Amino acid sequence: MTYDLLLKNVKAFTTSGPFEGDIAIKDGKISKIGGDIQEQADKTIDLSGKYLVPGLIDGHTHMEFPFMGEVTADDFYYGSRAAIAGGVTTIVDFVTPAKGQDLLSAYEKWSNNADPKVVSDYGLHMIIREVNTKILEQIPEVINKGVVSFKLFMAYKNELMLPDGELYKLIKRISDFGGVTGIHAENGEIINELIQEFLSEGKIDPIYHYYSRPDIMEIEATNRIASIASMIGKDVKMYIVHTSTGEAVDIISSYRRQGFKFFNETAPHYLTLNTDFLKRPDGYRYVMSPPLRSDEQRTKLWIRLASGDIFTIGSDHCVYSDAQKKRYKEEVPPFNEIPNGVPGTENILPILFYYGVKKGIISMERFVEVTSYNPARLFGLYPRKGTIMPGSDADFAVIDPNRKVRISADVLHSNINYTIYDGMEVEGWNVMTIRRGEVVYEEGQVIGKKGSGKYIPGKTPILL
Ligand code: URP
Ligand code: ZN
Ligand code: ZN
Ligand code: ZN
């Protein structure tokens, strides 16, 4: 047979260790993995000196996300191009129903919006912001559409926050149909009080975003939701999204040791940046929730990433332009009016590779686990995605382990003119992305076509 693509001299990394050899691809799938494949192929790529990993799965993006009165600046085209440039071959984006909208029509809207634009493949999660009979009824129906993971909010009072009773009801219902519940764990009631206190004292600078959301707000909410979910039972599959404190990770790990299927995600910015960034003149760019923490917390997160206590890395890609962040004014607005969110999908790979692997904190196996294998299992995409096996989609990121890059907006692909990692120097960079057997990114250029990405419906989450 003639293969479509043959990758020669591959050094590939999976969760079970590295292997060296060749990979042959046919019809978008991995067809054969071997020592020295001699059969014909339409196209051959020599990957000597590079590292091959499964295409990253960014399980946390907000493209065209309506939030805090703005819609995020990366639509599915810009956002998924940025993903592809960063070696992310699948994003899992949050369907965000409008107030009063039912889940199925929100799902339809989200996929109709994404399909003509996506360059990466994509899956979907469902945000639930209110509870009524119709929404409860539709939970199994959206799961049937392949939306097997959900997100509920314990913060953002008056916008997305749900009270404990509704959180309980929803986790139970989602769990009854085999879905996974993602939780934004921060105590929104108390945060709202703290925000009002600071504002009444005239304390409006971006750093008060951090002071109004102290570590304990995340720790308390994580503890509370873990208690509530544990009461429902051991079938509940839950993960805390964008965890920013070591203590919140430890709470979840302690439940896991008791047999609960509870997990944590963290994001690249919590591993690399600290609260000092909020004090800079451009501190408004660094407003996200939970907020950036201390260096001590950063260290705790790295340790827990290395130990396997942190299950996935998602970018929480939620991009606002400078103008949006400043609400179209000259002056920086009060901290509570700055739309929450930062870009990140393109930076998962270089940050984890340089600060994690190159600095000797995590292995390549762990890198693969948290960037593709675990998200694929959590979101029901495994084994189609998240591994290098015959029959799996031929999705790969090709890392040049020695490439030195100074990060700036110029080398990135989001629809904004800044990056929160400006000036950061890393060693190790994605130089080629292959999505279902097609080279969609090479040497700085996204060549994948608009709309060529596919919706990948989630199946049953596989969690040990
Ligand atoms: O600040 C953030 N994280 N914005 C996006 C919404 C969310 O909570 O994930
Ligand atoms: Zn062919
Ligand atoms: Zn959140
Ligand atoms: Zn988010």
Tab-separated table of C-alpha atoms and ligand atoms in Angstrom:
chain	number	residue	atom	x	y	z
A	1	MET	CA	0.000	0.000	0.000
A	2	THR	CA	1.037	3.591	-0.503
A	3	TYR	CA	0.813	5.684	2.615
A	4	ASP	CA	-0.246	9.319	2.555
A	5	LEU	CA	2.521	10.415	4.862
A	6	LEU	CA	5.615	8.757	6.271
A	7	LEU	CA	7.445	10.243	9.254
A	8	LYS	CA	11.055	9.015	9.297
A	9	ASN	CA	13.599	9.006	12.132
A	10	VAL	CA	10.987	9.857	14.700
A	11	LYS	CA	11.779	10.199	18.390
A	12	ALA	CA	8.283	9.995	19.840
A	13	PHE	CA	7.112	10.319	23.414
A	14	THR	CA	4.073	8.666	24.919
A	15	THR	CA	3.012	7.998	28.499
A	16	SER	CA	4.773	4.635	28.304
A	17	GLY	CA	8.121	6.085	27.312
A	18	PRO	CA	9.979	7.104	24.166
A	19	PHE	CA	10.383	5.092	20.985
A	20	GLU	CA	12.476	5.648	17.905
A	21	GLY	CA	11.454	4.638	14.414
A	22	ASP	CA	8.999	5.534	11.679
A	23	ILE	CA	5.277	6.294	11.614
A	24	ALA	CA	3.111	5.730	8.545
A	25	ILE	CA	-0.192	7.542	8.071
A	26	LYS	CA	-3.149	6.735	5.845
A	27	ASP	CA	-6.499	8.552	5.649
A	28	GLY	CA	-5.723	10.736	8.626
A	29	LYS	CA	-4.989	7.821	10.948
A	30	ILE	CA	-1.800	6.256	12.246
A	31	SER	CA	-1.495	3.145	10.111
A	32	LYS	CA	1.803	1.594	11.155
A	33	ILE	CA	4.534	2.205	13.689
A	34	GLY	CA	7.819	0.451	13.044
A	35	GLY	CA	11.593	0.426	13.161
A	36	ASP	CA	12.273	1.211	9.520
A	37	ILE	CA	9.240	1.416	7.250
A	38	GLN	CA	10.303	1.006	3.616
A	39	GLU	CA	6.913	1.162	1.878
A	40	GLN	CA	5.949	3.979	-0.472
A	41	ALA	CA	4.370	7.218	0.674
A	42	ASP	CA	3.080	10.308	-1.135
A	43	LYS	CA	5.074	12.484	1.226
A	44	THR	CA	7.973	11.765	3.557
A	45	ILE	CA	9.194	13.975	6.377
A	46	ASP	CA	12.519	13.421	8.129
A	47	LEU	CA	12.174	14.321	11.806
A	48	SER	CA	15.789	13.733	12.865
A	49	GLY	CA	16.690	15.794	15.911
A	50	LYS	CA	13.071	16.614	16.773
A	51	TYR	CA	10.703	15.330	19.441
A	52	LEU	CA	7.283	14.079	18.395
A	53	VAL	CA	4.386	14.167	20.867
A	54	PRO	CA	0.659	13.519	20.463
A	55	GLY	CA	-1.074	16.702	19.332
A	56	LEU	CA	-1.898	18.686	22.454
A	57	ILE	CA	-5.490	18.811	23.676
A	58	ASP	CA	-6.318	22.165	25.194
A	59	GLY	CA	-9.359	21.295	27.285
A	60	HIS	CA	-10.051	24.870	28.314
A	61	THR	CA	-10.738	27.566	25.712
A	62	HIS	CA	-13.294	30.367	25.428
A	63	MET	CA	-13.612	31.393	21.778
A	64	GLU	CA	-16.167	34.126	21.057
A	65	PHE	CA	-17.135	33.975	24.700
A	66	PRO	CA	-19.725	36.528	25.867
A	67	PHE	CA	-18.607	37.512	29.359
A	68	MET	CA	-18.546	40.670	31.469
A	69	GLY	CA	-20.145	42.657	28.661
A	70	GLU	CA	-17.518	41.756	26.046
A	71	VAL	CA	-17.073	38.944	23.535
A	72	THR	CA	-13.552	37.486	23.483
A	73	ALA	CA	-11.325	38.739	20.655
A	74	ASP	CA	-10.237	35.306	19.439
A	75	ASP	CA	-13.045	33.804	17.410
A	76	PHE	CA	-12.872	30.154	16.364
A	77	TYR	CA	-10.640	31.053	13.431
A	78	TYR	CA	-8.020	33.117	15.252
A	79	GLY	CA	-8.201	31.047	18.387
A	80	SER	CA	-7.872	27.674	16.685
A	81	ARG	CA	-5.038	28.990	14.487
A	82	ALA	CA	-3.209	30.033	17.629
A	83	ALA	CA	-3.861	26.563	19.017
A	84	ILE	CA	-2.496	24.878	15.890
A	85	ALA	CA	0.607	27.080	15.962
A	86	GLY	CA	1.180	25.916	19.520
A	87	GLY	CA	0.938	22.213	18.646
A	88	VAL	CA	-2.627	21.975	19.960
A	89	THR	CA	-4.581	19.833	17.493
A	90	THR	CA	-7.804	19.705	19.528
A	91	ILE	CA	-9.412	22.389	21.642
A	92	VAL	CA	-12.356	21.750	23.914
A	93	ASP	CA	-14.351	24.962	24.034
A	94	PHE	CA	-17.053	26.045	26.446
A	95	VAL	CA	-20.538	26.407	24.970
A	96	THR	CA	-21.941	29.366	26.899
A	97	PRO	CA	-25.723	29.631	26.744
A	98	ALA	CA	-27.211	33.106	27.003
A	99	LYS	CA	-29.394	33.760	30.041
A	100	GLY	CA	-32.684	31.978	29.387
A	101	GLN	CA	-31.313	29.949	26.468
A	102	ASP	CA	-31.698	26.176	26.542
A	103	LEU	CA	-28.699	23.870	26.226
A	104	LEU	CA	-29.494	22.310	22.852
A	105	SER	CA	-29.971	25.591	21.057
A	106	ALA	CA	-26.778	26.908	22.641
A	107	TYR	CA	-24.976	23.779	21.400
A	108	GLU	CA	-26.355	24.315	17.881
A	109	LYS	CA	-25.289	27.927	17.907
A	110	TRP	CA	-21.786	27.070	19.109
A	111	SER	CA	-21.175	24.372	16.501
A	112	ASN	CA	-22.650	26.421	13.661
A	113	ASN	CA	-20.303	29.183	14.667
A	114	ALA	CA	-17.251	26.952	15.023
A	115	ASP	CA	-17.620	24.652	11.992
A	116	PRO	CA	-16.866	27.136	9.191
A	117	LYS	CA	-13.926	28.646	11.101
A	118	VAL	CA	-11.972	26.013	13.004
A	119	VAL	CA	-8.504	24.985	11.902
A	120	SER	CA	-7.922	22.636	14.830
A	121	ASP	CA	-10.290	19.833	15.697
A	122	TYR	CA	-12.610	20.657	18.538
A	123	GLY	CA	-14.782	19.211	21.241
A	124	LEU	CA	-17.298	21.037	23.397
A	125	HIS	CA	-18.133	21.423	27.063
A	126	MET	CA	-21.416	22.895	28.261
A	127	ILE	CA	-21.629	25.725	30.770
A	128	ILE	CA	-24.784	25.638	32.864
A	129	ARG	CA	-25.708	28.977	34.413
A	130	GLU	CA	-29.253	28.317	35.596
A	131	VAL	CA	-31.475	25.400	36.489
A	132	ASN	CA	-34.967	24.676	35.202
A	133	THR	CA	-36.900	21.630	34.038
A	134	LYS	CA	-35.884	21.992	30.422
A	135	ILE	CA	-32.198	22.311	31.258
A	136	LEU	CA	-32.296	19.246	33.488
A	137	GLU	CA	-34.110	17.317	30.741
A	138	GLN	CA	-31.576	18.310	28.117
A	139	ILE	CA	-28.492	17.123	30.012
A	140	PRO	CA	-28.697	13.550	28.608
A	141	GLU	CA	-29.517	14.971	25.176
A	142	VAL	CA	-26.386	17.114	25.023
A	143	ILE	CA	-24.329	14.168	26.277
A	144	ASN	CA	-25.719	12.231	23.288
A	145	LYS	CA	-24.405	14.997	21.036
A	146	GLY	CA	-20.913	14.323	22.375
A	147	VAL	CA	-20.852	17.114	24.943
A	148	VAL	CA	-19.886	14.942	27.894
A	149	SER	CA	-18.301	17.567	30.127
A	150	PHE	CA	-19.882	20.549	31.850
A	151	LYS	CA	-18.781	23.612	33.773
A	152	LEU	CA	-20.507	25.067	36.789
A	153	PHE	CA	-19.479	28.255	38.547
A	154	MET	CA	-19.175	28.939	42.264
A	155	ALA	CA	-18.090	32.533	41.485
A	156	TYR	CA	-19.038	35.500	39.267
A	157	LYS	CA	-22.079	36.480	41.305
A	158	ASN	CA	-24.983	37.809	39.219
A	159	GLU	CA	-23.423	36.415	36.072
A	160	LEU	CA	-22.595	32.703	36.156
A	161	MET	CA	-22.571	31.727	39.849
A	162	LEU	CA	-24.901	28.994	41.112
A	163	PRO	CA	-25.945	28.364	44.721
A	164	ASP	CA	-24.903	25.114	46.432
A	165	GLY	CA	-28.345	23.496	46.065
A	166	GLU	CA	-28.262	23.924	42.308
A	167	LEU	CA	-24.655	22.758	42.103
A	168	TYR	CA	-25.709	19.636	43.970
A	169	LYS	CA	-28.692	19.018	41.713
A	170	LEU	CA	-26.658	19.472	38.536
A	171	ILE	CA	-23.678	17.335	39.580
A	172	LYS	CA	-26.102	14.553	40.465
A	173	ARG	CA	-27.922	14.800	37.156
A	174	ILE	CA	-24.739	15.025	35.056
A	175	SER	CA	-23.308	12.089	36.949
A	176	ASP	CA	-26.454	9.985	36.394
A	177	PHE	CA	-25.740	10.121	32.660
A	178	GLY	CA	-21.994	9.526	32.902
A	179	GLY	CA	-20.890	13.128	32.302
A	180	VAL	CA	-17.963	14.960	33.895
A	181	THR	CA	-18.547	18.126	35.909
A	182	GLY	CA	-15.949	20.900	35.746
A	183	ILE	CA	-16.076	23.397	38.569
A	184	HIS	CA	-14.885	26.981	38.826
A	185	ALA	CA	-14.099	26.865	42.537
A	186	GLU	CA	-13.981	30.277	44.218
A	187	ASN	CA	-16.321	31.586	46.916
A	188	GLY	CA	-18.267	34.127	44.867
A	189	GLU	CA	-20.361	35.437	47.776
A	190	ILE	CA	-17.389	36.469	49.898
A	191	ILE	CA	-15.431	37.724	46.901
A	192	ASN	CA	-18.349	39.973	46.086
A	193	GLU	CA	-18.198	41.404	49.621
A	194	LEU	CA	-14.452	41.966	49.378
A	195	ILE	CA	-14.845	43.704	46.024
A	196	GLN	CA	-17.441	46.096	47.521
A	197	GLU	CA	-15.182	46.778	50.522
A	198	PHE	CA	-12.210	47.721	48.337
A	199	LEU	CA	-14.281	49.841	45.988
A	200	SER	CA	-15.818	51.749	48.910
A	201	GLU	CA	-12.278	52.524	50.104
A	202	GLY	CA	-11.297	53.778	46.653
A	203	LYS	CA	-8.996	50.816	46.098
A	204	ILE	CA	-9.488	50.187	42.412
A	205	ASP	CA	-6.085	49.206	40.955
A	206	PRO	CA	-5.685	45.794	39.255
A	207	ILE	CA	-3.785	44.404	42.278
A	208	TYR	CA	-7.068	44.569	44.247
A	209	HIS	CA	-8.361	41.905	41.908
A	210	TYR	CA	-5.921	39.615	43.719
A	211	TYR	CA	-6.677	40.971	47.199
A	212	SER	CA	-10.388	40.435	46.602
A	213	ARG	CA	-9.826	36.785	45.643
A	214	PRO	CA	-7.362	35.425	48.243
A	215	ASP	CA	-6.111	31.803	48.100
A	216	ILE	CA	-8.541	30.728	50.798
A	217	MET	CA	-11.500	31.583	48.534
A	218	GLU	CA	-10.389	28.847	46.145
A	219	ILE	CA	-9.433	26.430	48.905
A	220	GLU	CA	-12.769	26.853	50.692
A	221	ALA	CA	-14.803	26.424	47.507
A	222	THR	CA	-12.795	23.354	46.472
A	223	ASN	CA	-13.341	21.807	49.882
A	224	ARG	CA	-17.055	22.615	49.778
A	225	ILE	CA	-17.699	21.234	46.310
A	226	ALA	CA	-15.634	18.102	47.008
A	227	SER	CA	-17.733	17.532	50.146
A	228	ILE	CA	-20.979	18.025	48.231
A	229	ALA	CA	-19.921	15.798	45.335
A	230	SER	CA	-18.579	13.076	47.638
A	231	MET	CA	-21.986	12.901	49.289
A	232	ILE	CA	-23.532	12.084	45.904
A	233	GLY	CA	-21.225	9.102	45.496
A	234	LYS	CA	-18.160	7.510	44.007
A	235	ASP	CA	-19.547	7.509	40.464
A	236	VAL	CA	-19.264	11.296	40.283
A	237	LYS	CA	-16.597	12.440	37.853
A	238	MET	CA	-15.485	15.941	38.696
A	239	TYR	CA	-12.545	18.168	37.981
A	240	ILE	CA	-11.670	21.570	39.324
A	241	VAL	CA	-10.709	23.816	36.422
A	242	HIS	CA	-7.829	26.316	36.508
A	243	THR	CA	-6.629	25.443	40.013
A	244	SER	CA	-4.178	28.048	41.316
A	245	THR	CA	-3.235	26.792	44.790
A	246	GLY	CA	-1.391	23.724	46.039
A	247	GLU	CA	-3.903	23.355	48.875
A	248	ALA	CA	-6.817	22.995	46.438
A	249	VAL	CA	-4.878	20.288	44.597
A	250	ASP	CA	-4.227	18.461	47.878
A	251	ILE	CA	-7.927	18.454	48.810
A	252	ILE	CA	-8.789	16.795	45.523
A	253	SER	CA	-5.904	14.315	45.793
A	254	SER	CA	-7.048	13.284	49.257
A	255	TYR	CA	-10.499	12.478	47.881
A	256	ARG	CA	-8.927	10.564	45.016
A	257	ARG	CA	-7.026	8.455	47.534
A	258	GLN	CA	-10.418	7.504	48.959
A	259	GLY	CA	-11.581	6.302	45.556
A	260	PHE	CA	-13.295	9.417	44.242
A	261	LYS	CA	-12.879	10.365	40.599
A	262	PHE	CA	-11.957	13.976	41.332
A	263	PHE	CA	-9.198	15.753	39.415
A	264	ASN	CA	-7.468	19.097	38.959
A	265	GLU	CA	-6.515	21.183	35.973
A	266	THR	CA	-4.083	24.068	36.137
A	267	ALA	CA	-3.079	26.660	33.551
A	268	PRO	CA	0.355	27.774	32.259
A	269	HIS	CA	0.086	31.281	33.734
A	270	TYR	CA	-0.261	29.954	37.289
A	271	LEU	CA	3.000	28.063	36.767
A	272	THR	CA	4.994	30.997	35.435
A	273	LEU	CA	3.622	34.372	36.544
A	274	ASN	CA	2.968	35.906	39.961
A	275	THR	CA	0.874	38.685	41.487
A	276	ASP	CA	3.598	41.278	40.811
A	277	PHE	CA	2.383	41.375	37.211
A	278	LEU	CA	-0.835	43.003	38.441
A	279	LYS	CA	1.212	45.929	39.757
A	280	ARG	CA	2.699	46.814	36.380
A	281	PRO	CA	1.325	49.659	34.234
A	282	ASP	CA	-0.166	46.976	31.985
A	283	GLY	CA	-1.398	45.011	35.007
A	284	TYR	CA	-4.941	45.039	33.609
A	285	ARG	CA	-3.773	42.479	31.029
A	286	TYR	CA	-3.072	40.021	33.854
A	287	VAL	CA	-6.563	40.040	35.331
A	288	MET	CA	-7.990	36.534	35.283
A	289	SER	CA	-9.815	34.385	37.820
A	290	PRO	CA	-8.587	32.818	39.972
A	291	PRO	CA	-5.877	35.500	40.105
A	292	LEU	CA	-2.124	35.063	39.751
A	293	ARG	CA	-0.640	33.916	43.056
A	294	SER	CA	2.633	34.029	45.004
A	295	ASP	CA	5.848	32.337	43.904
A	296	GLU	CA	5.315	29.938	46.785
A	297	GLN	CA	2.050	28.796	45.195
A	298	ARG	CA	3.742	28.521	41.799
A	299	THR	CA	6.294	26.180	43.316
A	300	LYS	CA	3.573	24.110	44.960
A	301	LEU	CA	1.856	23.712	41.588
A	302	TRP	CA	5.051	22.555	39.863
A	303	ILE	CA	5.632	19.985	42.593
A	304	ARG	CA	2.094	18.672	42.205
A	305	LEU	CA	2.408	18.601	38.445
A	306	ALA	CA	5.546	16.505	38.770
A	307	SER	CA	3.961	14.141	41.302
A	308	GLY	CA	0.926	13.439	39.112
A	309	ASP	CA	-1.485	15.200	41.465
A	310	ILE	CA	-2.390	17.703	38.757
A	311	PHE	CA	-4.211	15.808	36.032
A	312	THR	CA	-4.382	18.204	33.076
A	313	ILE	CA	-3.095	21.512	31.758
A	314	GLY	CA	-5.649	23.711	30.019
A	315	SER	CA	-4.825	27.211	28.869
A	316	ASP	CA	-8.082	28.968	29.842
A	317	HIS	CA	-7.567	30.841	26.574
A	318	CYS	CA	-9.885	33.829	26.997
A	319	VAL	CA	-8.568	36.744	24.993
A	320	TYR	CA	-9.497	40.392	25.295
A	321	SER	CA	-7.869	43.186	23.324
A	322	ASP	CA	-6.232	46.067	25.170
A	323	ALA	CA	-9.235	48.208	24.266
A	324	GLN	CA	-11.641	45.648	25.706
A	325	LYS	CA	-9.569	45.206	28.865
A	326	LYS	CA	-9.629	49.001	29.330
A	327	ARG	CA	-13.284	49.278	28.403
A	328	TYR	CA	-12.383	51.610	25.524
A	329	LYS	CA	-11.058	54.266	27.900
A	330	GLU	CA	-7.638	55.877	28.366
A	331	GLU	CA	-7.496	55.103	32.084
A	332	VAL	CA	-7.440	51.606	33.467
A	333	PRO	CA	-10.972	50.917	34.787
A	334	PRO	CA	-11.622	49.752	38.369
A	335	PHE	CA	-10.345	46.174	38.796
A	336	ASN	CA	-13.835	44.662	38.964
A	337	GLU	CA	-14.744	46.070	35.529
A	338	ILE	CA	-11.759	44.558	33.696
A	339	PRO	CA	-12.925	41.522	31.723
A	340	ASN	CA	-11.348	38.411	33.284
A	341	GLY	CA	-9.193	36.234	31.059
A	342	VAL	CA	-5.838	35.840	29.326
A	343	PRO	CA	-4.511	34.244	26.137
A	344	GLY	CA	-2.608	30.980	26.451
A	345	THR	CA	-3.356	28.125	24.066
A	346	GLU	CA	-0.203	28.774	22.030
A	347	ASN	CA	1.986	28.874	25.126
A	348	ILE	CA	1.182	25.567	26.798
A	349	LEU	CA	3.836	23.683	24.856
A	350	PRO	CA	6.814	26.044	25.220
A	351	ILE	CA	6.099	26.747	28.885
A	352	LEU	CA	5.696	23.136	29.918
A	353	PHE	CA	8.601	22.022	27.784
A	354	TYR	CA	11.060	24.705	28.841
A	355	TYR	CA	10.148	25.326	32.482
A	356	GLY	CA	9.014	21.764	33.078
A	357	VAL	CA	11.019	19.301	30.977
A	358	LYS	CA	14.191	21.261	30.246
A	359	LYS	CA	14.524	22.441	33.819
A	360	GLY	CA	14.217	18.830	34.956
A	361	ILE	CA	10.971	19.202	36.912
A	362	ILE	CA	8.771	16.933	34.791
A	363	SER	CA	9.530	14.074	32.412
A	364	MET	CA	8.447	13.955	28.778
A	365	GLU	CA	6.064	11.190	29.831
A	366	ARG	CA	4.373	13.544	32.303
A	367	PHE	CA	4.350	16.273	29.651
A	368	VAL	CA	2.390	13.969	27.340
A	369	GLU	CA	0.120	12.811	30.150
A	370	VAL	CA	-1.063	16.290	31.177
A	371	THR	CA	-1.168	17.841	27.705
A	372	SER	CA	-2.910	15.086	25.738
A	373	TYR	CA	-3.419	11.646	27.282
A	374	ASN	CA	-5.290	12.772	30.412
A	375	PRO	CA	-7.446	15.436	28.723
A	376	ALA	CA	-8.362	12.862	26.059
A	377	ARG	CA	-9.497	10.420	28.735
A	378	LEU	CA	-11.283	13.066	30.812
A	379	PHE	CA	-13.247	14.453	27.865
A	380	GLY	CA	-14.072	11.132	26.184
A	381	LEU	CA	-11.716	11.611	23.226
A	382	TYR	CA	-9.433	8.659	23.977
A	383	PRO	CA	-8.129	6.617	22.102
A	384	ARG	CA	-8.984	8.568	18.970
A	385	LYS	CA	-6.970	11.439	20.431
A	386	GLY	CA	-4.280	11.621	23.099
A	387	THR	CA	-2.009	8.772	22.084
A	388	ILE	CA	0.248	7.451	19.341
A	389	MET	CA	-1.235	4.098	18.356
A	390	PRO	CA	-2.334	2.422	15.115
A	391	GLY	CA	-5.931	3.521	14.510
A	392	SER	CA	-5.624	6.807	16.386
A	393	ASP	CA	-5.861	10.133	14.597
A	394	ALA	CA	-2.477	11.207	13.223
A	395	ASP	CA	-2.249	14.341	15.384
A	396	PHE	CA	1.255	15.465	16.344
A	397	ALA	CA	3.291	18.376	17.575
A	398	VAL	CA	6.923	18.403	16.469
A	399	ILE	CA	9.206	20.061	18.990
A	400	ASP	CA	12.629	21.392	18.189
A	401	PRO	CA	14.134	20.914	21.648
A	402	ASN	CA	16.933	23.401	21.024
A	403	ARG	CA	15.063	26.216	19.333
A	404	LYS	CA	15.471	29.433	21.298
A	405	VAL	CA	12.587	31.871	21.064
A	406	ARG	CA	11.963	35.216	22.702
A	407	ILE	CA	8.197	35.324	23.092
A	408	SER	CA	6.401	38.392	21.749
A	409	ALA	CA	3.054	39.111	20.114
A	410	ASP	CA	4.872	38.991	16.750
A	411	VAL	CA	5.601	35.270	16.990
A	412	LEU	CA	2.090	34.379	18.213
A	413	HIS	CA	-1.214	34.128	16.363
A	414	SER	CA	-3.983	35.553	18.539
A	415	ASN	CA	-6.107	38.465	17.375
A	416	ILE	CA	-4.459	40.935	19.791
A	417	ASN	CA	-1.249	42.941	19.880
A	418	TYR	CA	0.175	41.765	23.199
A	419	THR	CA	1.109	38.619	25.092
A	420	ILE	CA	1.316	38.103	28.845
A	421	TYR	CA	4.650	36.329	28.249
A	422	ASP	CA	6.303	39.230	26.431
A	423	GLY	CA	10.100	39.009	26.541
A	424	MET	CA	10.175	35.522	28.040
A	425	GLU	CA	13.023	33.481	26.572
A	426	VAL	CA	12.391	29.790	26.124
A	427	GLU	CA	14.305	26.901	24.632
A	428	GLY	CA	12.140	24.381	22.809
A	429	TRP	CA	9.409	25.341	20.358
A	430	ASN	CA	6.741	23.742	18.234
A	431	VAL	CA	8.006	23.748	14.641
A	432	MET	CA	5.364	21.604	12.934
A	433	THR	CA	1.798	20.563	13.659
A	434	ILE	CA	0.174	17.584	11.954
A	435	ARG	CA	-3.599	17.242	12.312
A	436	ARG	CA	-5.210	14.033	11.021
A	437	GLY	CA	-2.196	13.431	8.807
A	438	GLU	CA	-2.090	16.907	7.315
A	439	VAL	CA	0.727	19.380	7.971
A	440	VAL	CA	-1.265	22.377	9.191
A	441	TYR	CA	1.578	24.422	10.659
A	442	GLU	CA	5.211	24.713	9.718
A	443	GLU	CA	7.907	27.193	10.738
A	444	GLY	CA	5.691	30.017	11.911
A	445	GLN	CA	3.024	29.609	9.223
A	446	VAL	CA	-0.433	28.169	9.819
A	447	ILE	CA	-1.282	26.473	6.527
A	448	GLY	CA	-4.367	24.556	7.660
A	449	LYS	CA	-7.508	25.882	5.994
A	450	LYS	CA	-10.264	27.768	7.726
A	451	GLY	CA	-13.055	25.305	8.476
A	452	SER	CA	-10.880	22.209	7.994
A	453	GLY	CA	-11.092	21.292	11.686
A	454	LYS	CA	-13.683	18.716	12.765
A	455	TYR	CA	-16.027	18.378	15.690
A	456	ILE	CA	-14.969	15.362	17.724
A	457	PRO	CA	-17.907	14.163	19.806
A	458	GLY	CA	-16.909	13.008	23.268
A	459	LYS	CA	-17.653	9.429	24.299
A	460	THR	CA	-17.542	7.943	27.765
A	461	PRO	CA	-14.836	9.558	29.912
A	462	ILE	CA	-12.269	6.928	30.922
A	463	LEU	CA	-10.979	7.559	34.430
A	464	LEU	CA	-9.290	5.038	36.659
B	1	URP	O1	-10.570	34.755	34.077
B	1	URP	C1	-11.005	33.789	33.497
B	1	URP	N1	-10.621	32.589	33.862
B	1	URP	N2	-11.866	33.962	32.468
B	1	URP	C2	-12.544	32.955	31.784
B	1	URP	C3	-13.743	32.462	32.513
B	1	URP	C4	-13.380	31.380	33.468
B	1	URP	O2	-13.655	31.521	34.645
B	1	URP	O3	-12.808	30.372	33.050
B	2	ZN	ZN	-2.347	8.753	-1.294
B	3	ZN	ZN	-13.541	29.622	35.418
B	4	ZN	ZN	-12.095	29.425	31.659
